[in-house]
Amino acid sequence: MKGFIFDLDGTVYLGDQLIEGAVEAIQSLRSRGDKVVFLSNKPIATRQSYAHKLTKMGIPTSVDDILNSSLIVARYLQNVCKKEDKVLVIGEEPIRDELRDHGITMSENPLEVSYVVLSWDRQFTYDRLNDLYQAAIRGAVVIASNPDRTCPLEDGQIPDTGALIGALEGATGKPIELVVGKPSKIAAEAAVQHLGLDYEACYMVGDRLETDIKMGNDTGMNSVLVLTGITTREMAKTSEHTPHYILNSIKDIVNL
């Protein structure tokens, strides 16, 4: 039995466009007894919406088979927060909902928080940057949901959480403390534990060298790059993060 950890954007679909062969590939893996989980760094949608989207596209998926950076942040904070700790969230409603569901106390006052969750926020403003900065310089631990600089769509790319990380680091002159989404070992552990397999039996399949492939390589998984997202074969040849396998698309995954 093998475990397959699939990225979503750029791997299974691009925006609302399903990648050709994805349905058949995942169906084949499941029918032969392999395990499948979906792991996305994208924090601006709920796990329920991901499950609904995949199911509608022809890939029957339950919420339990979706892991995303919002869930991983929430679980991490559950483990580290004391009862009196409060969290400032730079992010949209889906990640806030996940934190609420996990009992995390949030505050909009940067002067009283112990932690900051820095996530993708398409309404990010200078005032929010200042809140983020004030909390950080007063010692709040900054946790980023994901490091992605951009998110791929059908017609190009748009700025992602990495752009906001850059804004904070530019103001403080210091790197942030922690990223919990891919390529972190925290994210890898969440996926492997969900599958119930050893790292060596798992394949991390994605389109990003610096997140998907790096995480697979760093944790002893089999890393599989697909060329349907932002990475080209030429980029892979010159990267420090060398995938074990390069496929034109997800439809070739059954041939590994």
CSV table of C-alpha atoms in Angstrom, one decimal:
chain,number,residue,atom,x,y,z
A,1,MET,CA,0.0,0.0,0.0
A,2,LYS,CA,1.2,3.5,-0.9
A,3,GLY,CA,0.1,6.9,0.3
A,4,PHE,CA,-0.4,9.8,-2.1
A,5,ILE,CA,-0.5,13.4,-0.8
A,6,PHE,CA,-1.8,15.7,-3.5
A,7,ASP,CA,-1.5,19.4,-3.6
A,8,LEU,CA,-4.6,21.0,-5.2
A,9,ASP,CA,-4.0,24.3,-7.0
A,10,GLY,CA,-1.7,23.6,-10.0
A,11,THR,CA,-1.8,19.8,-9.4
A,12,VAL,CA,-5.4,18.6,-9.4
A,13,TYR,CA,-6.9,21.7,-10.9
A,14,LEU,CA,-6.2,25.3,-11.9
A,15,GLY,CA,-8.8,27.6,-10.4
A,16,ASP,CA,-12.1,26.0,-11.5
A,17,GLN,CA,-10.5,24.0,-14.4
A,18,LEU,CA,-9.9,20.4,-13.6
A,19,ILE,CA,-6.6,19.1,-15.0
A,20,GLU,CA,-7.1,16.4,-17.7
A,21,GLY,CA,-6.9,12.9,-16.3
A,22,ALA,CA,-7.1,13.8,-12.6
A,23,VAL,CA,-10.4,12.0,-12.0
A,24,GLU,CA,-9.2,8.8,-13.6
A,25,ALA,CA,-5.8,8.9,-11.9
A,26,ILE,CA,-7.1,9.3,-8.4
A,27,GLN,CA,-9.9,6.7,-9.1
A,28,SER,CA,-7.2,4.2,-10.2
A,29,LEU,CA,-5.1,4.8,-7.1
A,30,ARG,CA,-8.0,4.3,-4.8
A,31,SER,CA,-9.3,1.2,-6.6
A,32,ARG,CA,-6.0,-0.6,-6.3
A,33,GLY,CA,-5.9,0.1,-2.5
A,34,ASP,CA,-3.6,3.1,-2.2
A,35,LYS,CA,-4.5,5.9,0.2
A,36,VAL,CA,-5.1,9.5,-0.9
A,37,VAL,CA,-5.2,12.8,1.0
A,38,PHE,CA,-5.3,16.3,-0.3
A,39,LEU,CA,-2.9,18.9,1.3
A,40,SER,CA,-3.3,22.6,0.4
A,41,ASN,CA,-1.4,25.6,1.6
A,42,LYS,CA,-4.3,27.8,0.5
A,43,PRO,CA,-6.0,29.3,3.6
A,44,ILE,CA,-8.8,31.4,1.9
A,45,ALA,CA,-11.2,28.5,1.5
A,46,THR,CA,-12.7,26.0,4.0
A,47,ARG,CA,-12.0,22.3,4.0
A,48,GLN,CA,-15.7,21.8,3.4
A,49,SER,CA,-15.5,23.9,0.2
A,50,TYR,CA,-12.5,21.9,-1.0
A,51,ALA,CA,-14.3,18.6,-0.5
A,52,HIS,CA,-17.4,20.0,-2.2
A,53,LYS,CA,-15.3,21.3,-5.2
A,54,LEU,CA,-13.5,18.0,-5.7
A,55,THR,CA,-16.7,16.0,-5.4
A,56,LYS,CA,-18.4,18.2,-7.9
A,57,MET,CA,-15.5,17.8,-10.3
A,58,GLY,CA,-15.9,14.0,-10.1
A,59,ILE,CA,-13.5,13.2,-7.3
A,60,PRO,CA,-15.6,12.0,-4.4
A,61,THR,CA,-14.0,13.5,-1.3
A,62,SER,CA,-14.9,13.9,2.4
A,63,VAL,CA,-13.9,16.7,4.6
A,64,ASP,CA,-11.7,14.3,6.5
A,65,ASP,CA,-9.6,13.8,3.4
A,66,ILE,CA,-8.7,17.5,3.2
A,67,LEU,CA,-5.8,19.0,5.1
A,68,ASN,CA,-5.0,22.7,4.7
A,69,SER,CA,-2.8,25.3,6.3
A,70,SER,CA,-5.7,26.7,8.3
A,71,LEU,CA,-6.3,23.4,10.0
A,72,ILE,CA,-2.6,22.9,10.7
A,73,VAL,CA,-2.3,26.3,12.3
A,74,ALA,CA,-5.4,25.7,14.5
A,75,ARG,CA,-4.1,22.4,15.7
A,76,TYR,CA,-0.6,23.9,16.4
A,77,LEU,CA,-2.1,26.7,18.4
A,78,GLN,CA,-4.3,24.3,20.4
A,79,ASN,CA,-1.1,22.6,21.5
A,80,VAL,CA,1.0,25.7,22.4
A,81,CYS,CA,-1.6,28.3,23.6
A,82,LYS,CA,-2.2,28.8,27.3
A,83,LYS,CA,-5.7,29.6,28.5
A,84,GLU,CA,-5.0,33.4,28.7
A,85,ASP,CA,-3.2,33.6,25.3
A,86,LYS,CA,-4.9,35.7,22.6
A,87,VAL,CA,-4.2,35.6,18.8
A,88,LEU,CA,-4.2,38.3,16.2
A,89,VAL,CA,-5.2,37.0,12.9
A,90,ILE,CA,-4.2,38.5,9.6
A,91,GLY,CA,-6.3,36.5,7.2
A,92,GLU,CA,-9.8,35.9,5.8
A,93,GLU,CA,-12.9,34.3,7.3
A,94,PRO,CA,-12.1,30.6,6.5
A,95,ILE,CA,-9.0,30.6,8.7
A,96,ARG,CA,-10.8,32.5,11.5
A,97,ASP,CA,-13.6,29.9,11.4
A,98,GLU,CA,-11.1,27.1,11.8
A,99,LEU,CA,-9.5,28.8,14.7
A,100,ARG,CA,-12.9,29.4,16.4
A,101,ASP,CA,-13.8,25.7,15.8
A,102,HIS,CA,-10.6,24.8,17.7
A,103,GLY,CA,-11.3,27.1,20.7
A,104,ILE,CA,-8.6,29.7,19.9
A,105,THR,CA,-9.2,33.1,21.5
A,106,MET,CA,-8.7,35.9,19.0
A,107,SER,CA,-8.2,39.7,19.5
A,108,GLU,CA,-7.8,42.7,17.2
A,109,ASN,CA,-5.6,44.5,19.7
A,110,PRO,CA,-2.0,44.0,18.7
A,111,LEU,CA,-0.8,45.1,22.2
A,112,GLU,CA,-2.4,42.2,24.0
A,113,VAL,CA,-1.7,39.2,21.9
A,114,SER,CA,0.8,36.4,22.4
A,115,TYR,CA,0.6,35.0,18.9
A,116,VAL,CA,0.0,36.3,15.4
A,117,VAL,CA,-1.4,34.2,12.6
A,118,LEU,CA,-0.2,35.7,9.3
A,119,SER,CA,-2.1,34.3,6.4
A,120,TRP,CA,-3.4,35.3,2.9
A,121,ASP,CA,-5.6,38.4,3.2
A,122,ARG,CA,-6.9,40.0,0.0
A,123,GLN,CA,-8.1,43.0,2.1
A,124,PHE,CA,-4.6,43.6,3.5
A,125,THR,CA,-4.0,47.3,4.3
A,126,TYR,CA,-1.4,49.5,5.8
A,127,ASP,CA,-3.3,49.6,9.1
A,128,ARG,CA,-3.2,45.8,9.2
A,129,LEU,CA,0.5,45.9,8.4
A,130,ASN,CA,1.0,48.2,11.3
A,131,ASP,CA,-1.1,46.0,13.6
A,132,LEU,CA,1.1,43.1,12.6
A,133,TYR,CA,4.3,45.1,13.1
A,134,GLN,CA,3.3,46.4,16.5
A,135,ALA,CA,2.5,42.9,17.8
A,136,ALA,CA,5.7,41.4,16.4
A,137,ILE,CA,8.0,44.0,17.9
A,138,ARG,CA,6.4,43.5,21.3
A,139,GLY,CA,7.3,39.8,21.3
A,140,ALA,CA,4.2,38.1,19.8
A,141,VAL,CA,5.2,34.9,18.0
A,142,VAL,CA,4.4,35.2,14.3
A,143,ILE,CA,3.1,32.0,12.7
A,144,ALA,CA,2.6,32.0,8.9
A,145,SER,CA,0.0,29.7,7.5
A,146,ASN,CA,2.1,29.1,4.3
A,147,PRO,CA,5.1,30.7,2.5
A,148,ASP,CA,3.7,30.7,-1.0
A,149,ARG,CA,4.6,33.9,-2.8
A,150,THR,CA,1.9,33.4,-5.4
A,151,CYS,CA,-1.1,31.3,-6.2
A,152,PRO,CA,-1.6,29.9,-9.7
A,153,LEU,CA,-4.8,30.4,-11.6
A,154,GLU,CA,-6.0,29.5,-15.1
A,155,ASP,CA,-4.7,32.8,-16.5
A,156,GLY,CA,-1.6,33.5,-14.4
A,157,GLN,CA,-0.7,34.1,-10.8
A,158,ILE,CA,-1.7,36.4,-7.9
A,159,PRO,CA,0.2,37.3,-4.7
A,160,ASP,CA,-0.2,34.9,-1.8
A,161,THR,CA,0.8,34.9,1.9
A,162,GLY,CA,4.5,35.1,1.0
A,163,ALA,CA,4.0,38.7,-0.1
A,164,LEU,CA,2.7,39.6,3.3
A,165,ILE,CA,5.5,37.8,5.0
A,166,GLY,CA,7.9,39.9,2.9
A,167,ALA,CA,6.1,43.1,4.1
A,168,LEU,CA,6.6,42.2,7.8
A,169,GLU,CA,10.2,41.1,7.3
A,170,GLY,CA,10.9,44.3,5.5
A,171,ALA,CA,9.6,46.3,8.4
A,172,THR,CA,11.3,44.3,11.2
A,173,GLY,CA,14.4,43.3,9.4
A,174,LYS,CA,14.0,39.8,10.9
A,175,PRO,CA,12.6,36.5,9.5
A,176,ILE,CA,9.3,35.3,11.0
A,177,GLU,CA,9.5,32.5,13.6
A,178,LEU,CA,7.5,29.7,12.0
A,179,VAL,CA,5.7,28.5,8.9
A,180,VAL,CA,3.3,25.6,9.6
A,181,GLY,CA,2.1,24.8,6.1
A,182,LYS,CA,4.2,23.1,3.4
A,183,PRO,CA,7.2,22.6,3.4
A,184,SER,CA,7.3,22.3,7.2
A,185,LYS,CA,7.7,19.0,9.0
A,186,ILE,CA,4.5,19.9,10.9
A,187,ALA,CA,2.5,19.7,7.7
A,188,ALA,CA,4.3,16.6,6.6
A,189,GLU,CA,3.6,14.9,9.9
A,190,ALA,CA,-0.1,15.8,9.7
A,191,ALA,CA,-0.4,14.2,6.2
A,192,VAL,CA,1.5,11.1,7.0
A,193,GLN,CA,-0.3,10.5,10.3
A,194,HIS,CA,-3.6,10.9,8.4
A,195,LEU,CA,-2.6,8.2,6.0
A,196,GLY,CA,-1.2,5.9,8.7
A,197,LEU,CA,1.9,5.0,6.7
A,198,ASP,CA,5.6,5.5,7.0
A,199,TYR,CA,7.2,8.5,5.2
A,200,GLU,CA,9.0,6.1,2.8
A,201,ALA,CA,5.7,4.7,1.6
A,202,CYS,CA,4.3,8.2,0.8
A,203,TYR,CA,4.4,10.3,-2.4
A,204,MET,CA,4.2,14.1,-2.2
A,205,VAL,CA,2.7,15.3,-5.5
A,206,GLY,CA,2.7,18.9,-6.3
A,207,ASP,CA,3.8,21.7,-8.7
A,208,ARG,CA,6.0,23.8,-6.4
A,209,LEU,CA,9.7,23.1,-5.8
A,210,GLU,CA,10.1,25.2,-2.7
A,211,THR,CA,7.0,23.8,-0.9
A,212,ASP,CA,5.8,20.4,-2.2
A,213,ILE,CA,9.1,19.0,-3.4
A,214,LYS,CA,11.2,20.4,-0.5
A,215,MET,CA,8.8,18.9,2.0
A,216,GLY,CA,8.9,15.5,0.4
A,217,ASN,CA,12.7,15.5,0.2
A,218,ASP,CA,13.2,16.9,3.7
A,219,THR,CA,11.1,14.2,5.3
A,220,GLY,CA,12.1,11.1,3.3
A,221,MET,CA,9.0,10.9,1.1
A,222,ASN,CA,9.0,10.3,-2.6
A,223,SER,CA,8.7,13.7,-4.2
A,224,VAL,CA,6.8,14.0,-7.5
A,225,LEU,CA,6.7,17.3,-9.5
A,226,VAL,CA,3.9,17.8,-12.0
A,227,LEU,CA,4.3,20.4,-14.7
A,228,THR,CA,0.8,21.7,-14.7
A,229,GLY,CA,1.4,24.6,-12.2
A,230,ILE,CA,4.1,27.1,-11.9
A,231,THR,CA,7.2,25.0,-12.3
A,232,THR,CA,8.9,24.0,-15.6
A,233,ARG,CA,11.2,21.2,-16.3
A,234,GLU,CA,14.0,23.7,-16.8
A,235,MET,CA,13.4,25.2,-13.4
A,236,ALA,CA,13.6,21.8,-11.8
A,237,LYS,CA,16.9,21.1,-13.4
A,238,THR,CA,18.5,24.1,-11.7
A,239,SER,CA,16.8,24.0,-8.4
A,240,GLU,CA,18.3,22.9,-5.1
A,241,HIS,CA,15.1,20.9,-4.5
A,242,THR,CA,15.4,18.1,-7.0
A,243,PRO,CA,12.2,15.9,-7.4
A,244,HIS,CA,12.5,12.2,-7.4
A,245,TYR,CA,10.1,12.1,-10.3
A,246,ILE,CA,8.9,14.7,-12.9
A,247,LEU,CA,5.5,14.0,-14.6
A,248,ASN,CA,3.8,16.0,-17.2
A,249,SER,CA,0.6,15.9,-15.2
A,250,ILE,CA,-1.3,14.0,-12.5
A,251,LYS,CA,-2.7,11.6,-15.1
A,252,ASP,CA,0.7,9.9,-15.2
A,253,ILE,CA,0.9,9.2,-11.5
A,254,VAL,CA,-0.5,5.6,-11.9
A,255,ASN,CA,2.7,4.7,-13.9
A,256,LEU,CA,5.1,5.3,-11.0
